[in-house]
Amino acid sequence: MSGTYLGMPSFPRAAAAATRDGTLRGNLRHATHTIRDKRARAVAELADWPRLRAAAAAIKERTLRHLDHYLVQTEAAVTAAGGTVHWAADAAEANRIVTRLVRATGETEVLKVKSMTTQEIGLNEALGRAGITACETDLAELIVQLGEDRPSHILVPAIHRNRAEIRDIFRARMADWGRPAPDGLGDNPTELAEAARLHLREKFLRAKVAISGANFMVAETGTLVVVESEGNGRMCLTLPETLISVVGIEKVVPTWRDLGVFLQLLPRSSTAERMNPYTSMWTGTAETAETAETAETAETAAEARAAAEARAAAEARPGARAGTRTGTETRAEAGARAGGADGPRAFHLVLLDNGRTDTLADTVGRQALRCIRCSACLNVCPVYERAGGHAYGSPYPGPIGAILTPQLRGTESELDASLPFASSLCGACYEVCPVAIDIPEVLVHLRERVAEGGIVTRGGKKAVIRPARGHAAERAAMRAARWTLDHPAALRTAQRIASRTRRLHPRRLPGPGRAWTGTRALPEVPPESFRDWWARTRGQGSPE
């Protein structure tokens, strides 16, 4: 991942500060409870939800097992449709590719569709260092950008902000990025949305380059899919002349039939809607689409070529080239008036690995790659509700972030080593996951890796990692418990000693155990063990 979050404290320290913020906790409680209640009602409408969930998990598992095949198929289909595919092994390479592509257009401002992948690689910061301004167009991402903040939720990045805070941000910062906020702007949601709409509209109309992610890639046709609720994505995907999509390699699905399963699951599980207001799909470039359309209607292939050549000659004339504007008319508007296809004239797909292949090598942890970024697990997590998203130190907060981030970045840093422990293991995240990721299972798996070390795959090679610091007492306790449980006589003796000395037991643990008992009392030890009770009341030996 990027260095954007480097230097952040471990989860316990960051969460300790967040839990003392009463406003933050209030905002999170209201938002997460509202979303999850709506989601529960939307999911209950589908009697076959469990079957859809199982189908989605099976499709993802099959795709991950044959990921190399489907990625090559995707590359071939995108190329045939007029797009260009770039492969990026890590965040640095992806940023270099995108920066080079933008520079080649001569533009210094690009529009962004909400994209977790570009947050993961720190693309905005990389473009900024190259003198290129990246403007977020999703409302919540705009709030975060104007406030010089960081996203705290996958679906609602500004979930930690209330209306009054957003109004103040708009008033103070909109003018620095373009059209200022209207005079007398209040905190009514309609007023705030209108201010954002006016601010972004002029950017949409002059943009030449846009950058997006994608929710899915259909391998059989090379089609990319973006689902969103505001329409900003549709504007970014159709108006600019150049579109650059940065997509994680795990986003591929084999066929359109497979895509249909996820288009039923994602909106209900994320925004509690039966279907997304905007589902944008594009295959290659507009020019390729126009050529294909012409070929279908022409009587012979020669006629199709002649039509394409005539159109190219017409576009080559000054003022008539596709992609130019006449007055205030956009290219898409001109294309629509002329009957041509909408969409970019140049399309680049950057396929990003950045730790995903290493994650794929872990037979337990790889299920995290099934994630479709619905954020349902965040909205039911008691830890996230109290700590918020910033404490996770990653663009992927909540339970899914606690298993995905340590696998993409490794567990070498104090922050990443702490994330698998940012859970109560209550299992609510697994119950709501639309692709059945067993998050508690992966959390326990990663905790073992952190505490014990062992063999992992990093950079495509096997490596041995050492146990993380700070877990020596835990390891010693677990080893002592294992030895005792393997020796019944020792266990019986320990239980009797604990029972007979129970009046001397402290209510709080000293040392490292203080964190566990700081807000809860130790359970009382019974006056006798179960074995002794059984022998006393039944007059027999051990229940074994």
XYZ file of C-alpha atoms in Angstrom:
544
model
C 0.000 0.000 0.000
C 0.993 3.622 -0.109
C 2.925 5.592 2.433
C -0.042 7.860 3.137
C -0.764 6.132 6.413
C 2.843 5.532 7.460
C 3.721 6.694 10.942
C 0.236 6.241 12.338
C -0.039 4.766 15.827
C -1.126 1.210 16.512
C -4.839 0.516 16.628
C -5.152 0.460 20.445
C -3.546 3.884 20.829
C -5.509 5.458 17.954
C -8.750 3.892 19.147
C -8.184 5.109 22.704
C -8.168 8.690 21.428
C -11.164 8.160 19.149
C -13.351 6.635 21.844
C -12.975 9.798 23.930
C -14.533 11.872 21.124
C -18.222 12.036 21.998
C -19.213 13.779 18.746
C -17.461 11.147 16.645
C -19.122 8.301 18.511
C -22.509 9.955 18.170
C -22.080 10.456 14.423
C -20.935 6.858 13.946
C -23.691 5.364 16.080
C -26.426 7.239 14.239
C -25.069 6.493 10.756
C -24.167 2.831 11.211
C -27.422 1.930 12.956
C -29.466 3.679 10.267
C -27.660 1.910 7.415
C -27.718 -1.546 8.964
C -31.423 -1.354 9.831
C -32.251 -0.385 6.240
C -29.994 -3.143 4.934
C -31.702 -5.768 7.051
C -35.081 -4.812 5.575
C -33.721 -4.808 2.003
C -32.092 -8.209 2.402
C -35.225 -9.700 3.982
C -37.120 -8.993 0.749
C -35.155 -11.716 -1.060
C -36.121 -15.234 -0.073
C -33.118 -16.657 -1.939
C -30.532 -14.365 -0.288
C -28.628 -17.320 1.266
C -28.416 -18.999 -2.145
C -27.225 -15.783 -3.780
C -24.617 -15.435 -1.043
C -23.388 -18.972 -1.564
C -23.296 -18.475 -5.336
C -21.262 -15.292 -4.984
C -18.757 -16.993 -2.702
C -18.443 -19.927 -5.120
C -17.930 -17.624 -8.130
C -15.233 -15.670 -6.337
C -13.457 -18.818 -5.151
C -13.484 -20.318 -8.632
C -12.233 -17.059 -10.125
C -9.406 -16.772 -7.607
C -8.316 -20.352 -8.310
C -8.000 -19.532 -12.012
C -7.135 -15.850 -11.677
C -4.218 -16.024 -14.104
C -6.491 -17.327 -16.864
C -9.217 -14.724 -16.335
C -6.762 -11.827 -16.149
C -5.193 -12.791 -19.479
C -8.687 -13.137 -20.948
C -9.572 -9.673 -19.619
C -6.424 -8.144 -21.097
C -7.153 -9.638 -24.513
C -10.763 -8.423 -24.487
C -9.869 -4.886 -23.364
C -7.158 -4.655 -26.012
C -9.504 -5.911 -28.735
C -11.987 -3.220 -27.714
C -9.434 -0.460 -28.199
C -8.163 -0.109 -24.639
C -4.606 -0.374 -23.364
C -3.737 -2.597 -20.407
C -0.904 -1.835 -17.998
C 0.305 -4.169 -15.242
C 1.449 -2.695 -11.917
C 3.206 -4.878 -9.364
C 2.910 -2.350 -6.549
C 1.687 1.101 -5.613
C 4.813 2.891 -6.822
C 4.606 1.357 -10.283
C 0.884 2.103 -10.567
C 1.468 5.733 -9.608
C 4.266 6.053 -12.157
C 2.058 4.645 -14.903
C -0.878 6.924 -14.148
C 1.324 10.004 -13.804
C 2.947 9.265 -17.164
C -0.409 8.798 -18.853
C -1.789 12.060 -17.492
C 1.342 13.969 -18.451
C 1.046 12.618 -21.986
C -2.308 14.387 -22.309
C -0.796 17.729 -21.302
C -3.427 18.204 -18.588
C -2.694 19.328 -15.032
C -6.116 18.595 -13.549
C -7.956 15.267 -13.475
C -11.305 14.177 -12.109
C -11.643 11.210 -9.803
C -14.439 8.726 -9.362
C -14.570 7.316 -5.829
C -11.967 4.560 -5.779
C -10.633 2.551 -2.857
C -7.804 1.241 -5.011
C -6.429 4.701 -5.779
C -6.633 5.543 -2.074
C -4.721 2.346 -1.357
C -1.832 3.419 -3.582
C -1.888 7.092 -2.539
C -2.522 8.249 -6.093
C -3.706 11.764 -5.250
C -0.520 12.449 -3.324
C 1.644 11.019 -6.128
C -0.122 13.150 -8.741
C 0.219 16.196 -6.495
C 3.979 15.703 -6.333
C 3.980 15.678 -10.158
C 2.086 18.980 -10.334
C -1.240 17.364 -11.225
C -4.368 18.200 -9.238
C -6.791 15.332 -8.643
C -10.322 16.536 -7.879
C -12.655 14.129 -6.087
C -16.218 14.160 -7.439
C -18.016 11.835 -5.024
C -19.760 14.049 -2.453
C -18.273 12.347 0.590
C -14.822 12.194 -0.991
C -15.148 15.896 -1.843
C -15.876 16.646 1.816
C -12.839 14.645 2.866
C -10.604 16.343 0.305
C -11.751 19.872 1.117
C -11.346 19.179 4.827
C -7.812 17.775 4.305
C -9.107 14.715 6.068
C -8.920 10.961 5.522
C -11.807 8.631 4.669
C -13.194 6.708 7.622
C -15.715 4.399 5.949
C -15.662 2.409 2.704
C -19.104 3.466 1.537
C -19.497 6.766 3.402
C -15.991 8.216 3.658
C -17.191 11.287 5.605
C -19.369 9.323 8.023
C -17.507 10.951 10.917
C -18.719 14.426 9.879
C -22.103 15.889 10.730
C -23.989 18.476 8.673
C -22.694 21.495 10.559
C -19.104 20.376 10.100
C -19.672 19.847 6.364
C -21.205 23.304 6.009
C -18.181 24.862 7.690
C -15.801 22.945 5.417
C -17.667 24.050 2.295
C -17.685 27.674 3.410
C -13.991 27.667 4.262
C -12.468 25.578 1.465
C -14.580 25.419 -1.695
C -13.166 28.656 -3.073
C -9.640 27.202 -2.892
C -10.629 24.423 -5.334
C -12.957 26.257 -7.717
C -16.443 27.677 -7.432
C -16.991 28.942 -3.855
C -19.872 27.937 -1.620
C -23.068 30.017 -2.042
C -23.458 32.948 0.327
C -25.405 32.090 3.430
C -24.972 28.337 2.944
C -26.839 26.454 5.672
C -26.545 22.868 6.897
C -29.669 21.574 5.218
C -28.766 18.451 3.177
C -30.450 19.886 0.079
C -28.407 23.094 0.317
C -25.186 21.170 0.847
C -25.860 18.870 -2.103
C -26.677 21.826 -4.357
C -23.469 23.605 -3.342
C -21.460 20.495 -4.237
C -23.355 20.102 -7.516
C -22.587 23.666 -8.593
C -18.973 23.325 -7.524
C -18.457 20.104 -9.481
C -20.506 20.921 -12.579
C -17.940 23.301 -14.042
C -15.211 20.717 -13.439
C -17.177 18.053 -15.317
C -17.657 20.357 -18.303
C -13.969 21.203 -18.739
C -12.376 17.901 -17.758
C -10.222 16.119 -20.326
C -8.942 13.282 -18.114
C -10.720 11.153 -15.516
C -9.478 8.423 -13.193
C -11.676 5.681 -11.825
C -11.599 2.317 -10.197
C -14.125 -0.410 -10.982
C -16.381 -2.616 -8.942
C -16.099 -5.462 -11.427
C -14.333 -6.474 -14.658
C -16.097 -8.967 -16.944
C -13.396 -11.171 -18.442
C -15.336 -12.471 -21.426
C -15.858 -8.995 -22.945
C -13.361 -6.773 -21.121
C -16.224 -4.687 -19.739
C -15.679 -2.608 -16.601
C -18.492 -1.809 -14.195
C -18.911 1.047 -11.732
C -21.936 1.239 -9.441
C -22.688 4.479 -7.626
C -25.527 6.610 -6.349
C -24.786 10.213 -7.296
C -24.184 10.277 -11.026
C -20.712 11.746 -10.696
C -19.249 8.461 -11.858
C -21.367 8.495 -15.016
C -20.155 12.039 -15.752
C -16.494 11.100 -15.254
C -16.786 7.947 -17.343
C -18.440 9.582 -20.351
C -17.350 13.229 -20.626
C -13.512 13.269 -20.516
C -11.508 12.286 -23.579
C -9.125 10.045 -21.619
C -10.166 7.557 -18.969
C -7.681 5.761 -16.726
C -9.047 2.969 -14.530
C -6.936 1.540 -11.719
C -8.371 -1.811 -10.688
C -7.228 -4.539 -8.328
C -6.674 -7.879 -10.025
C -9.226 -9.560 -7.758
C -12.113 -7.544 -9.252
C -12.473 -9.792 -12.282
C -15.562 -11.982 -12.791
C -15.634 -14.501 -15.625
C -18.969 -13.807 -17.322
C -21.971 -11.472 -17.477
C -24.031 -14.237 -15.865
C -21.671 -14.136 -12.872
C -21.935 -10.347 -12.766
C -25.706 -10.624 -12.366
C -25.267 -12.320 -8.987
C -23.159 -9.469 -7.616
C -25.408 -6.735 -8.992
C -28.170 -8.192 -6.832
C -26.027 -8.494 -3.713
C -24.023 -5.273 -3.732
C -26.714 -2.550 -3.648
C -28.809 -4.271 -0.982
C -25.791 -4.976 1.162
C -24.206 -1.545 0.848
C -26.833 1.189 0.446
C -29.896 -0.984 1.197
C -31.260 -0.326 -2.292
C -32.873 -2.869 -4.595
C -30.626 -1.635 -7.399
C -28.047 1.094 -7.815
C -29.237 4.433 -9.222
C -26.268 4.435 -11.621
C -24.630 1.303 -13.007
C -22.107 2.335 -15.659
C -20.498 -0.243 -17.952
C -17.974 0.421 -20.670
C -16.023 -1.749 -23.081
C -13.005 -0.172 -24.702
C -13.281 3.248 -26.301
C -16.061 5.195 -27.952
C -14.326 4.996 -31.323
C -14.259 1.210 -31.183
C -17.930 1.164 -30.245
C -18.785 3.443 -33.157
C -16.815 1.257 -35.568
C -18.558 -1.882 -34.303
C -21.952 -0.223 -34.644
C -21.146 0.859 -38.164
C -19.955 -2.627 -39.095
C -23.231 -4.105 -37.920
C -25.305 -1.828 -40.112
C -23.092 -1.794 -43.199
C -23.844 -4.359 -45.885
C -20.220 -5.311 -46.347
C -16.981 -4.932 -44.416
C -15.730 -2.623 -47.145
C -18.619 -0.272 -46.545
C -17.828 -0.286 -42.826
C -14.205 0.621 -43.512
C -15.262 3.356 -45.879
C -17.622 4.757 -43.276
C -14.883 4.718 -40.641
C -12.430 6.427 -42.989
C -14.991 9.085 -43.861
C -15.673 9.726 -40.198
C -11.948 9.933 -39.431
C -11.495 12.456 -42.247
C -14.399 14.512 -40.947
C -13.007 14.460 -37.414
C -9.604 15.546 -38.727
C -10.996 18.824 -40.036
C -10.388 21.813 -37.680
C -13.280 22.304 -35.278
C -14.908 19.025 -36.255
C -12.620 16.493 -34.521
C -14.330 14.253 -31.987
C -13.341 15.374 -28.518
C -13.457 19.104 -29.276
C -16.228 21.372 -28.095
C -18.259 23.894 -30.019
C -19.125 26.744 -27.693
C -20.404 25.206 -24.460
C -21.280 21.868 -26.086
C -19.368 18.948 -24.646
C -17.906 16.130 -26.676
C -20.499 13.707 -25.348
C -23.296 16.090 -26.237
C -21.882 16.531 -29.715
C -21.520 12.775 -30.023
C -25.074 12.197 -28.924
C -26.385 14.809 -31.374
C -24.457 13.174 -34.181
C -25.582 9.691 -33.199
C -22.082 8.589 -32.109
C -21.136 6.584 -29.052
C -20.457 8.223 -25.688
C -17.303 7.563 -23.760
C -13.581 8.204 -23.802
C -11.468 8.228 -26.948
C -8.554 6.753 -25.035
C -8.947 4.142 -22.318
C -6.205 2.754 -20.093
C -6.680 -0.082 -17.613
C -4.056 -0.379 -14.869
C -4.247 -3.828 -13.267
C -2.879 -3.593 -9.739
C -1.328 -6.395 -7.688
C 0.169 -4.614 -4.641
C 0.167 -7.654 -2.360
C -2.828 -9.466 -3.802
C -0.812 -12.335 -5.270
C 0.855 -12.823 -1.892
C -2.566 -12.858 -0.254
C -3.744 -15.402 -2.797
C -0.962 -17.743 -1.662
C -2.469 -17.929 1.835
C -5.144 -20.608 1.757
C -6.936 -19.141 4.784
C -6.419 -15.435 4.214
C -7.194 -15.430 0.485
C -10.935 -15.272 1.149
C -10.428 -11.571 1.921
C -10.006 -11.109 -1.850
C -13.671 -11.984 -2.319
C -14.627 -8.618 -0.814
C -16.895 -6.460 -3.002
C -16.482 -3.361 -0.749
C -20.094 -3.195 0.404
C -19.041 -2.157 3.964
C -21.812 -4.168 5.629
C -19.265 -5.573 8.074
C -18.345 -2.066 9.255
C -21.924 -1.159 10.093
C -22.423 -4.107 12.458
C -19.002 -4.078 14.116
C -19.052 -2.932 17.763
C -15.364 -2.056 17.581
C -15.722 0.099 14.460
C -18.786 1.827 15.880
C -16.760 3.035 18.840
C -13.326 3.570 17.334
C -14.194 4.903 13.866
C -12.289 4.340 10.655
C -9.207 6.485 11.170
C -7.920 4.230 13.946
C -7.306 1.454 11.392
C -4.657 3.550 9.605
C -5.731 2.299 6.193
C -8.248 3.105 3.459
C -9.844 -0.211 4.420
C -11.269 0.225 7.928
C -13.434 -2.074 9.985
C -13.384 -5.875 10.061
C -12.490 -6.287 6.388
C -9.630 -3.817 6.830
C -8.404 -5.751 9.851
C -7.821 -8.809 7.641
C -7.070 -7.205 4.268
C -4.546 -4.531 5.256
C -2.147 -6.824 7.173
C -2.096 -9.166 4.196
C -1.491 -6.467 1.587
C 1.083 -4.556 3.661
C 2.457 -7.323 5.862
C 2.578 -7.336 9.647
C 6.001 -5.820 10.143
C 4.814 -2.428 11.419
C 3.294 -1.892 14.852
C 0.081 -0.623 13.271
C -0.392 -3.541 10.883
C 0.487 -6.110 13.568
C -2.210 -4.630 15.808
C -5.060 -4.772 13.283
C -5.945 -8.507 13.608
C -6.617 -7.800 17.277
C -9.090 -4.984 16.509
C -12.080 -7.246 16.921
C -14.204 -8.842 19.614
C -14.653 -11.942 17.374
C -18.411 -11.698 17.848
C -18.974 -12.969 14.294
C -21.508 -10.316 13.217
C -19.257 -9.388 10.273
C -19.438 -12.933 8.894
C -23.206 -13.067 9.264
C -23.759 -9.990 7.076
C -21.002 -10.538 4.511
C -22.665 -11.034 1.088
C -19.769 -13.186 -0.134
C -19.460 -15.216 3.091
C -15.965 -14.169 4.113
C -15.275 -15.842 7.459
C -13.596 -12.774 8.919
C -13.243 -14.196 12.468
C -11.415 -17.230 11.055
C -8.943 -15.015 9.198
C -8.500 -12.772 12.232
C -7.491 -15.728 14.398
C -5.209 -16.966 11.618
C -3.475 -13.578 11.402
C -3.212 -13.294 15.175
C -1.309 -16.571 15.188
C 0.982 -15.197 12.478
C 1.661 -12.060 14.489
C 2.241 -13.862 17.780
C 4.162 -16.883 16.501
C 5.722 -15.711 13.228
C 6.274 -18.291 10.511
C 6.396 -18.714 6.751
C 4.601 -16.179 4.563
C 4.733 -15.089 0.932
C 6.074 -11.588 0.347
C 6.897 -10.239 -3.072
C 6.107 -13.619 -4.605
C 8.713 -15.431 -2.499
C 8.557 -17.485 0.661
C 9.876 -15.691 3.712
C 10.071 -16.361 7.419
C 8.816 -13.602 9.685
C 9.678 -13.286 13.350
C 7.028 -12.989 16.050
C 5.932 -9.419 16.560
C 7.182 -7.608 19.629
C 4.860 -7.188 22.576
C 3.404 -10.700 22.518
C 5.974 -12.535 24.669
C 3.672 -12.727 27.718
C 0.800 -13.928 25.524
C 2.955 -16.644 23.979
C 4.173 -17.775 27.404
C 0.614 -17.908 28.741
C -0.633 -19.899 25.754
C 2.224 -22.391 26.005
C 1.636 -22.844 29.734
C -2.084 -23.368 29.097
C -1.361 -25.932 26.381
C 0.997 -27.893 28.629
C -1.485 -27.854 31.506
C -4.401 -28.991 29.356
C -2.263 -31.841 28.003
C -1.594 -33.085 31.575
C -4.863 -33.892 33.442
C -3.189 -34.328 36.828
C -1.564 -30.920 36.579
C -4.874 -29.399 35.477
C -6.705 -30.937 38.442
C -4.060 -29.666 40.869
C -4.154 -26.176 39.367
C -7.953 -26.048 39.631
C -7.906 -27.071 43.304
C -5.242 -24.512 44.137
C -7.233 -21.818 42.327
C -10.411 -22.753 44.225
C -8.774 -22.819 47.654
C -7.026 -19.474 47.139
C -9.923 -17.708 45.482
C -10.459 -15.264 48.347
C -6.949 -13.949 47.717
C -7.455 -13.375 44.001
C -7.271 -9.715 42.863
C -10.203 -8.147 41.023
C -7.830 -6.552 38.536
C -4.780 -8.027 36.800
C -1.406 -6.331 37.114
C 1.035 -5.604 34.283
C -0.081 -6.333 30.677
C -3.321 -7.836 31.984
C -4.371 -4.413 33.272
C -5.651 -3.483 29.795
C -8.048 -6.423 29.832
C -9.372 -5.862 33.357
C -9.312 -2.061 33.325
C -13.000 -1.922 32.441
C -14.203 -5.337 33.632
C -13.806 -7.516 36.728
C -12.265 -10.956 36.646
C -14.832 -13.774 36.898
C -14.979 -15.357 40.343
C -13.419 -18.786 40.714
C -16.004 -21.334 41.991
C -15.355 -23.011 45.362
C -14.711 -26.324 43.652
C -14.003 -27.519 40.123
C -16.553 -29.367 38.001
C -14.605 -32.590 38.437
C -14.675 -32.284 42.218
C -18.391 -31.361 42.172
C -19.151 -34.408 40.051
C -17.233 -36.720 42.353
C -18.877 -35.236 45.456
C -22.486 -35.296 44.210
C -22.397 -38.509 42.173
C -20.042 -40.451 44.382
C -18.128 -41.523 41.304
C -14.859 -40.719 39.709
C -14.170 -38.285 36.989
C -17.030 -37.593 34.493
C -14.591 -38.766 31.875
